[in-house]
Amino acid sequence: MAIVDKNLIEVQPTTHPNGISSQVAENGQPRQSLWISSNQELMIPDWDLTPWAMMLLPYAMRTDSTLRLHGSVDEVLLENLDRVQRVLNGWYPNRLSLIDVLPDSSHRSVPATQSRAAFFSGGVDSFYTLSESSPPLDGILYVAGFDIPIDDPVRIERANRILRVAARDFGATAVEAASNVKSFTDERAKPGTRWVYEQHGAAMAAVAYSLNPNFSSVKVASTNAGEFVHPMGTHPDLDHLWTSSAQTVEHDLSNTTRPEKVAAIMRFDVVRQNLRVCAQNRDDLNCGQCEKCIRTKINLRLTGNDGTCATLDRLSILDVQRLALSDKTNRNYAKENLKYLEDYGIDDPELEKALRFGIRRGWWIGLGVRVANSIPGARKSYRAIKKSLGMKPRDFIS
């Protein structure tokens, strides 16, 4: 009987009618399909498993598995994956292990075009990258299944409509893509990857590579600036490492803060009519009540645009006061807003007081969460309680 590695992920090439696909098996278990599709023709040959090496790397590190690819991987990317692993392992040494990536062979390509694209969600960061890129972008790319579940066609079409409108206004090609990678990793919650902090940059890079015959360079919008940059799935130290011989991946490095981005993009009518920042996936484009919506409404108020965005109502101070801000990332956004208020000499004592209070309270709440998480079984009980109440489980940061 053959001896099978304790943790082994095997990837076999296969075909997909509207894109590219692979079959993935873990430790001899039944194979499952991973796929990427697009309204643009994906001309990646079946034997080129580079997208799956990218996409599965964080998950393989999370499960401490050898990643065995029965095909070829781009030579430049294969070298870069060692550096990607060192970055991710350095950030999360207790969660992501260094692993072996073993393709059957490697290859080198030549970029097929000089066209440039960027990922686009309809939010502040992606609208800023689109509007400020020089020379103008040739394409913008939205991926269904990342922020909106792959089985939600109504909201996916809404996001794609914004993509098409923005592409028309800025003279770019609208690339509508989709992938089931988030469903794949979410189903493996123990120990599945944490989408925002570990996985989504790899998934974006895989989709970008699948489009390399169409675009030789793909930008990823920056999320944080200056002192507020922190480890996450897309990062200035990480994004460029997804570069291959066929395509360059760029982090749209910018020291522009989120309030400054809002001030810049609100001069465009297409932004005022279509800005989409919410990740709650409710019936409205933006729920107006989650941390991200309130954070953006604070940005609008600080920049003198409160009430001018058709997709977000005016800010209520009560909304700010209700923010828990137990998560360090969310507190950093509040600090960024407070710093903008101070740096630009904005006279808004009511908002300043609410931000300072929220930051202090959030620190204490966060401390309580960390203490509770240190108690054996506390996380599991907390998740069970939230599930019983119909609430979405939180992605804890350890």
Short mmCIF file of N, CA, C and O in Angstrom, two decimals, residues 7 63 347:
data_model
loop_
_atom_site.label_atom_id
_atom_site.label_comp_id
_atom_site.label_asym_id
_atom_site.label_seq_id
_atom_site.Cartn_x
_atom_site.Cartn_y
_atom_site.Cartn_z
N ASN A 7 -0.68 15.36 5.30
CA ASN A 7 -1.43 16.49 4.77
C ASN A 7 -0.96 16.75 3.35
O ASN A 7 0.18 17.20 3.14
N THR A 63 -3.40 24.62 6.55
CA THR A 63 -3.59 23.21 6.89
C THR A 63 -2.26 22.45 6.97
O THR A 63 -2.26 21.24 7.16
N ASP A 347 -13.92 72.13 12.51
CA ASP A 347 -14.65 72.48 13.74
C ASP A 347 -15.92 71.64 13.83
O ASP A 347 -16.97 72.02 13.32
#
